[in-house]
């Protein structure tokens, strides 16, 4: 896919100046110099030839229409030229020219007009405002980058052109190659989603890397990425944060959820591996590009020093990976072939004076053992060490077998030639063992993602119509915030359990309702303007009799007026008192790029302090909710500690799924909080004690 951009049969460079100081010249030279085998047409108004190629005054003057046009001319000329390209039958565009959306105002207008032409002629366009594209498979360097990367199996896309040039420069010195290299620029047409689609089914790309600043189409990204990652690992680094919107945040969930949580959830749910640093991005990429996928989580270590072996072992355990337990045959083989002082258990210690032959014994034994899924070789330079020969042994043994082998040669100065050998032989090497283990952890994450069952979505029998009507009524009365009674109806329509409750508007009414419900009751202030009722003493639990109910009404009403003089007070809610259970929070906030983000966490009045929540984008699958619930720090509290019975996790999960269904059915819900949801012991269910729903204004 996108062959017209990455593997066109012919290319025109519009703005290919004969003047070597001009960008257009540089682009043409990059195409000419790097082995592109298609036809090249320099387009320039006056020149007869550029770089010894016959030049044409316009695309329309070229005898056969070029498949790709690279545009390097002033912005005000771009629209006409692109129109002409469309008329001539050009299929792909790389618009390097800047001066569009990134300059705002008129530039943004120009970009819209540009996109309209591109779409009208069904062309595809990278840019505008980009460095260009490089494809080492078709040897096309349609960019003004200063150098051409080597061949490789890493496909790289970046929203930042400056990052592109830095990476190219660095990778050249490290000997790291790429299959494709794209500077996305303003991504008016081809964006990260289009590239994922185009690259995902191409075996030339063993791994896809993305440097992202923002994602244009959040739901599209999640949908496409979750398919692509089932075959091709995708590693992304996300920099900066996006505008969280200007709307005032009026719920617990809203204050906890930022765009960061949305990205985290989106990456998690689409199987994307997230790199935290640029260093990690390439640490991970090399392992995926150079070695086979990890078939399981059991690792062996071969080392010539004890300390690093322990460091690596600790890192492996922290990463949720496992130290392999060797078979009897392996141990026997190691005993017979290593000196008596060597450690024949995992980590295999071949001892400080080991030459390459001992590494051969250790590595071969580990690779042959069916209980081992991958091997990390640690090397410290010591007297008698053979760094290069050891690297050769690794390359020989790692070749043509299904387990990844990676190295951590610790040191740099005396190891330079060996490090070059390792890289040439596609053994990823890491300066320190922790970095190697982090790469293995990323690979294991990918392994688990690929092995996971397809996502299963629940669909509960709910009363959607009732909620639709209710929302219409709320809107008709000019509100966006639902009252407790309305929120309660919504919850009930979606099958959630709530204690009985009714709104009292006078002390007398409070006493009547309380008597009808049965004592003790809980009484709460009811106001659309008071977010945290407890903060102003607006919640009283354990109201014991009718007289207390009357007094409590007066008290709550008084506190409301005193602490929040401008608040609209609807009355006092009288509620059946629920028995104690574990309090959790289920909430929703709407992310501007990804849509509804559902939170689950420890609830009650301390949520903002504990900030122990995990997020998933709706709709949430059964597997995702199980993982979501288990990923909060306080999960052990739900499992039960010190003899406590476990909480009803199934009920907690079901509540999240019902909420996910609700916000998927009603995109107009912008924020929602259930806090607390009281979860009882296993088999006893859960009840909603406090709920808040806010609609789009
Ligand atoms: P807010 O969050 O606005 O302060 P809540 O309605 O969540 O008000 O009440 C605060 C706390 O009071 C809850 O976390 C819960 O511990 C307790 N509570 C509220 N309603 C009930 C109820 N019906 N039964 C028992 N305890 C309740
Ligand atoms: Mg609450």
Tab-separated table of C-alpha atoms and ligand atoms in Angstrom, residues 252 675-676 690, ligand 2:
chain	number	residue	atom	x	y	z
A	252	UNK	CA	-13.425	13.151	40.389
A	675	UNK	CA	-18.126	7.124	43.829
A	676	UNK	CA	-18.434	5.129	45.849
A	690	UNK	CA	-23.250	8.288	44.823
B	2	LIG	MG1	-19.007	10.479	46.387
